[in-house]
Backbone as CSV, one residue per row, in Angstrom:
resi,resn,N_x,N_y,N_z,CA_x,CA_y,CA_z,C_x,C_y,C_z
1,MET,-10.572,161.500,153.834,-10.608,162.196,155.104,-11.366,163.509,154.972
2,GLN,-11.106,164.228,153.897,-11.761,165.514,153.702,-13.276,165.355,153.582
3,GLU,-13.700,164.254,153.006,-15.135,163.989,152.865,-15.817,163.913,154.236
4,VAL,-15.171,163.252,155.183,-15.720,163.141,156.539,-15.747,164.512,157.203
5,LEU,-14.661,165.258,157.084,-14.584,166.583,157.690,-15.630,167.520,157.089
6,ASP,-15.831,167.442,155.783,-16.831,168.282,155.123,-18.241,167.926,155.602
7,ALA,-18.511,166.636,155.732,-19.837,166.200,156.185,-20.132,166.699,157.597
8,LEU,-19.096,166.837,158.410,-19.265,167.316,159.785,-19.186,168.838,159.884
9,GLU,-18.941,169.487,158.749,-18.758,170.938,158.709,-17.661,171.373,159.675
10,ALA,-16.588,170.609,159.691,-15.452,170.895,160.574,-14.636,172.052,160.003
11,PRO,-14.035,172.842,160.880,-13.168,173.919,160.394,-11.906,173.334,159.764
12,PRO,-11.174,174.117,159.004,-9.926,173.626,158.406,-8.964,173.150,159.507
13,ILE,-8.190,172.122,159.169,-7.238,171.592,160.146,-5.829,171.664,159.586
14,ASP,-4.845,171.644,160.487,-3.448,171.717,160.065,-2.962,170.332,159.625
15,PRO,-1.814,170.273,158.945,-1.316,168.991,158.418,-1.084,167.934,159.498
16,GLU,-0.610,168.324,160.683,-0.360,167.346,161.746,-1.673,166.700,162.198
17,ALA,-2.732,167.496,162.295,-4.039,166.969,162.690,-4.573,166.016,161.623
18,ARG,-4.390,166.366,160.367,-4.852,165.510,159.270,-4.107,164.163,159.291
19,ILE,-2.826,164.198,159.547,-2.036,162.961,159.620,-2.521,162.091,160.777
20,ALA,-2.823,162.709,161.920,-3.323,161.952,163.070,-4.646,161.271,162.720
21,LEU,-5.552,161.994,162.080,-6.834,161.408,161.690,-6.643,160.253,160.710
22,GLN,-5.751,160.432,159.750,-5.491,159.362,158.783,-4.897,158.132,159.476
23,ARG,-4.037,158.375,160.450,-3.423,157.276,161.207,-4.504,156.477,161.945
24,TYR,-5.448,157.167,162.593,-6.515,156.473,163.322,-7.430,155.714,162.367
25,TYR,-7.701,156.305,161.219,-8.540,155.647,160.224,-7.896,154.335,159.766
26,VAL,-6.642,154.419,159.383,-5.938,153.232,158.881,-5.836,152.163,159.964
27,ARG,-5.559,152.576,161.198,-5.439,151.614,162.301,-6.748,150.852,162.497
28,CYS,-7.870,151.561,162.471,-9.168,150.894,162.618,-9.418,149.899,161.496
29,GLU,-9.129,150.321,160.291,-9.353,149.447,159.148,-8.458,148.210,159.210
30,MET,-7.227,148.373,159.637,-6.314,147.230,159.760,-6.792,146.279,160.855
31,LEU,-7.232,146.826,161.985,-7.723,145.978,163.077,-8.949,145.181,162.651
32,ARG,-9.821,145.793,161.877,-11.015,145.075,161.404,-10.648,143.903,160.517
33,LYS,-9.595,144.053,159.737,-9.184,142.964,158.843,-8.523,141.829,159.613
34,VAL,-7.802,142.174,160.667,-7.043,141.181,161.425,-7.894,140.495,162.483
35,ASP,-8.767,141.245,163.133,-9.541,140.720,164.257,-11.026,140.950,163.988
36,LYS,-11.744,139.899,163.716,-13.169,140.010,163.360,-14.014,140.511,164.531
37,ARG,-13.494,140.433,165.763,-14.236,140.949,166.917,-14.220,142.476,166.955
38,TYR,-13.283,143.101,166.245,-13.165,144.552,166.208,-14.097,145.068,165.124
39,SER,-15.175,145.700,165.526,-16.206,146.057,164.554,-16.188,147.520,164.122
40,GLU,-15.439,148.364,164.814,-15.460,149.790,164.491,-14.688,150.069,163.203
41,ASP,-15.352,150.748,162.274,-14.655,151.103,161.038,-13.999,152.468,161.211
42,GLY,-13.040,152.767,160.351,-12.272,153.999,160.452,-13.116,155.250,160.320
43,ARG,-14.076,155.229,159.430,-14.925,156.408,159.228,-15.732,156.730,160.490
44,SER,-16.268,155.697,161.142,-17.035,155.901,162.376,-16.149,156.456,163.484
45,ARG,-14.943,155.937,163.578,-14.018,156.401,164.613,-13.685,157.882,164.420
46,ILE,-13.372,158.245,163.192,-13.017,159.634,162.889,-14.212,160.548,163.125
47,THR,-15.395,160.104,162.726,-16.601,160.907,162.928,-16.829,161.163,164.411
48,LEU,-16.745,160.128,165.224,-16.944,160.288,166.658,-15.867,161.173,167.268
49,LEU,-14.639,160.983,166.860,-13.523,161.769,167.382,-13.708,163.257,167.087
50,VAL,-14.000,163.583,165.843,-14.161,164.986,165.448,-15.412,165.582,166.084
51,ARG,-16.517,164.844,166.075,-17.755,165.361,166.688,-17.573,165.632,168.171
52,THR,-16.870,164.764,168.865,-16.648,164.950,170.298,-15.986,166.295,170.558
53,ILE,-15.061,166.671,169.705,-14.345,167.933,169.901,-15.183,169.125,169.452
54,ILE,-15.639,169.105,168.206,-16.292,170.321,167.679,-17.692,170.542,168.222
55,GLU,-18.334,169.496,168.744,-19.683,169.667,169.280,-19.694,169.921,170.777
56,SER,-18.534,169.875,171.412,-18.499,170.221,172.829,-18.353,171.737,172.939
57,GLU,-19.097,172.288,173.866,-19.195,173.740,174.013,-17.830,174.386,174.239
58,GLY,-17.502,175.349,173.381,-16.272,176.108,173.530,-15.048,175.500,172.873
59,ASN,-15.207,174.390,172.173,-14.045,173.713,171.586,-14.131,173.560,170.076
60,GLU,-14.928,174.385,169.447,-15.157,174.269,168.014,-13.865,174.394,167.203
61,ASN,-12.886,175.123,167.710,-11.631,175.333,166.972,-10.452,174.602,167.607
62,ALA,-10.728,173.492,168.239,-9.672,172.753,168.933,-9.216,171.513,168.163
63,LEU,-9.436,171.487,166.853,-9.012,170.334,166.052,-7.525,170.438,165.738
64,VAL,-6.712,170.192,166.737,-5.259,170.188,166.582,-4.746,168.836,167.051
65,GLU,-3.577,168.478,166.612,-3.041,167.137,166.843,-3.021,166.714,168.312
66,PRO,-2.528,167.525,169.261,-2.527,167.054,170.652,-3.927,166.779,171.202
67,VAL,-4.905,167.568,170.795,-6.280,167.348,171.252,-6.841,166.073,170.634
68,LEU,-6.572,165.840,169.358,-7.026,164.604,168.710,-6.433,163.385,169.391
69,VAL,-5.151,163.442,169.720,-4.492,162.329,170.415,-5.160,162.090,171.764
70,ALA,-5.392,163.175,172.512,-5.977,163.062,173.846,-7.390,162.491,173.799
71,VAL,-8.221,163.027,172.930,-9.606,162.561,172.865,-9.657,161.132,172.334
72,ASN,-8.833,160.809,171.366,-8.806,159.445,170.849,-8.472,158.444,171.960
73,SER,-7.628,158.853,172.889,-7.217,157.938,173.965,-8.348,157.620,174.942
74,VAL,-9.406,158.428,174.949,-10.516,158.165,175.875,-11.777,157.680,175.158
75,LEU,-11.673,157.378,173.882,-12.821,156.836,173.146,-12.955,155.353,173.459
76,ARG,-13.533,155.075,174.595,-13.741,153.696,175.036,-15.227,153.394,175.014
77,PRO,-15.604,152.226,174.554,-17.031,151.904,174.454,-17.804,152.116,175.754
78,GLY,-17.177,151.876,176.881,-17.862,152.082,178.159,-18.246,153.525,178.399
79,TRP,-17.528,154.455,177.792,-17.866,155.870,177.905,-18.645,156.364,176.689
80,THR,-18.182,156.027,175.498,-18.861,156.516,174.298,-20.272,155.951,174.193
81,GLY,-20.496,154.796,174.783,-21.824,154.190,174.785,-22.843,154.991,175.576
82,LYS,-22.383,155.975,176.317,-23.301,156.823,177.092,-23.876,157.948,176.236
83,GLY,-23.523,157.959,174.950,-24.115,158.881,173.995,-23.787,160.339,174.248
84,LEU,-24.831,161.154,174.282,-24.668,162.595,174.421,-23.984,162.974,175.734
85,ALA,-24.176,162.183,176.768,-23.519,162.467,178.055,-22.002,162.454,177.898
86,PHE,-21.502,161.615,176.994,-20.062,161.568,176.740,-19.586,162.890,176.150
87,ILE,-20.256,163.371,175.129,-19.858,164.634,174.498,-20.040,165.797,175.460
88,GLU,-21.132,165.783,176.217,-21.376,166.860,177.180,-20.306,166.915,178.271
89,ALA,-19.646,165.805,178.532,-18.582,165.781,179.539,-17.410,166.682,179.130
90,PHE,-17.331,166.996,177.852,-16.254,167.858,177.361,-16.661,169.327,177.331
91,ASP,-17.947,169.615,177.538,-18.415,170.999,177.533,-17.663,171.806,178.580
92,GLY,-17.193,172.945,178.172,-16.512,173.834,179.109,-15.083,173.445,179.425
93,PHE,-14.611,172.326,178.874,-13.203,171.972,179.084,-12.389,172.722,178.038
94,PRO,-11.556,173.651,178.446,-10.853,174.522,177.493,-9.599,173.853,176.908
95,PHE,-9.786,173.106,175.837,-8.653,172.403,175.226,-7.507,173.345,174.868
96,VAL,-7.815,174.389,174.133,-6.773,175.285,173.629,-6.056,175.981,174.786
97,THR,-6.806,176.483,175.749,-6.201,177.157,176.906,-5.344,176.184,177.714
98,THR,-5.830,174.977,177.883,-5.068,173.967,178.627,-3.761,173.656,177.914
99,LEU,-3.810,173.522,176.593,-2.580,173.277,175.832,-1.598,174.440,175.973
100,GLU,-2.107,175.660,175.901,-1.228,176.834,176.045,-0.581,176.847,177.429
101,THR,-1.348,176.498,178.450,-0.806,176.435,179.813,0.275,175.364,179.908
102,MET,0.002,174.197,179.332,0.983,173.112,179.357,2.270,173.529,178.655
103,ARG,2.117,174.179,177.520,3.306,174.647,176.785,4.062,175.699,177.601
104,GLY,3.329,176.597,178.241,3.944,177.668,179.019,4.708,177.167,180.233
105,LEU,4.342,176.017,180.740,5.031,175.458,181.901,6.406,174.891,181.551
106,ASN,6.634,174.625,180.263,7.898,174.033,179.804,8.231,172.732,180.528
107,LEU,7.212,171.951,180.830,7.408,170.663,181.491,7.205,169.484,180.553
108,PHE,6.628,169.757,179.386,6.257,168.695,178.467,6.920,168.908,177.117
109,LYS,7.353,167.824,176.507,7.817,167.908,175.126,6.588,168.083,174.242
110,GLU,6.737,168.810,173.181,5.612,169.078,172.281,4.965,167.775,171.805
111,GLU,5.778,166.780,171.495,5.227,165.521,170.974,4.509,164.704,172.046
112,ASN,4.632,165.073,173.322,3.970,164.346,174.407,2.728,165.054,174.942
113,LEU,2.425,166.238,174.431,1.291,167.002,174.959,-0.023,166.227,174.876
114,GLY,-0.264,165.570,173.773,-1.508,164.811,173.608,-1.632,163.692,174.615
115,GLN,-0.536,163.030,174.895,-0.535,161.933,175.865,-0.915,162.446,177.258
116,TYR,-0.299,163.533,177.678,-0.586,164.062,179.012,-1.975,164.698,179.087
117,LEU,-2.394,165.331,178.021,-3.749,165.877,177.988,-4.762,164.732,178.044
118,GLY,-4.432,163.616,177.433,-5.293,162.431,177.508,-5.458,161.937,178.938
119,MET,-4.392,162.019,179.734,-4.491,161.628,181.146,-5.436,162.553,181.896
120,VAL,-5.359,163.834,181.585,-6.257,164.813,182.212,-7.702,164.496,181.839
121,LEU,-7.951,164.218,180.557,-9.307,163.898,180.112,-9.814,162.611,180.752
122,HIS,-8.947,161.636,180.870,-9.317,160.373,181.502,-9.806,160.626,182.927
123,ASN,-9.064,161.424,183.676,-9.454,161.738,185.056,-10.768,162.516,185.094
124,ARG,-10.944,163.424,184.139,-12.193,164.197,184.084,-13.376,163.268,183.825
125,LEU,-13.230,162.355,182.869,-14.322,161.439,182.556,-14.608,160.488,183.715
126,LEU,-13.563,160.068,184.413,-13.772,159.231,185.593,-14.634,159.949,186.625
127,SER,-14.334,161.235,186.839,-15.095,161.971,187.838,-16.514,162.280,187.386
128,LEU,-16.730,162.498,186.084,-18.060,162.846,185.582,-18.928,161.642,185.229
129,LEU,-18.319,160.616,184.662,-19.088,159.478,184.144,-18.836,158.174,184.897
130,GLY,-17.851,158.177,185.769,-17.484,156.941,186.442,-16.577,156.113,185.550
131,PRO,-16.142,154.972,186.058,-15.238,154.141,185.249,-15.957,153.586,184.021
132,PRO,-15.211,153.448,182.929,-15.856,152.866,181.737,-16.190,151.412,182.029
133,GLU,-17.397,151.049,181.697,-17.808,149.670,181.953,-17.018,148.738,181.056
134,ALA,-16.517,147.697,181.664,-15.751,146.725,180.891,-16.706,145.952,179.995
135,LEU,-16.284,145.769,178.785,-17.083,144.957,177.875,-16.887,143.500,178.233
136,SER,-17.974,142.795,178.316,-17.843,141.386,178.645,-17.322,140.657,177.421
137,ALA,-16.203,140.023,177.602,-15.623,139.282,176.488,-16.407,137.994,176.329
138,GLU,-16.948,137.822,175.149,-17.708,136.599,174.909,-16.746,135.432,174.827
139,LYS,-17.034,134.451,175.647,-16.219,133.241,175.606,-16.824,132.315,174.567
140,PRO,-15.970,131.662,173.819,-16.514,130.739,172.829,-17.291,129.616,173.515
141,LYS,-18.424,129.274,172.935,-19.242,128.215,173.518,-18.584,126.878,173.258
142,ARG,-18.552,126.097,174.310,-17.975,124.764,174.173,-19.041,123.809,173.673
143,LYS,-18.609,122.935,172.855,-19.520,121.895,172.400,-19.718,120.921,173.556
144,PRO,-20.938,120.461,173.733,-21.140,119.490,174.817,-20.352,118.221,174.516
145,ALA,-19.797,117.695,175.569,-18.999,116.479,175.398,-19.904,115.327,174.982
146,ARG,-19.404,114.544,174.088,-20.171,113.373,173.676,-20.060,112.328,174.768
147,PRO,-21.161,111.661,175.054,-21.084,110.627,176.087,-20.175,109.488,175.619
148,LEU,-19.448,108.967,176.564,-18.564,107.834,176.251,-19.377,106.592,176.023
149,ARG,-18.990,105.832,175.060,-19.667,104.546,174.819,-18.959,103.480,175.633
150,ARG,-19.759,102.682,176.202,-19.182,101.567,176.974,-19.120,100.321,176.087
151,ALA,-18.039,99.673,176.223,-17.886,98.442,175.446,-18.775,97.376,176.055
152,ALA,-19.473,96.624,175.228,-20.394,95.617,175.740,-19.790,94.271,175.794
């Protein structure tokens, strides 16, 4: 994990954030082993997740567990496939200030902050990028039926 963070020149992160990143990495790797249609490897997922946060304007120091949970929840191919427009959608969104406001309201449990922040991000991306395009599920090709032989 540290190798990926170093390559991205990410700032130091707290233990909860590191555990979240490790959890996402392992989940991706397990899914790839179980389902051959799942092509994303853990390193790519973590790289995209961290880059989305630290490369968006004003969020360089927002690598904390609730933000990682929230951003991970909106990493959908229909949005991430839009490239730089996806990362730019986070520009000016004040992760840290939003978290402080959420905490100050005393309406959310600490362990649920990432989930609710993810809902906010989802709505923001819907308004900026539109709905994520559904990936067309490839249906397995059917073998052509063999013609029936007629008895002579």
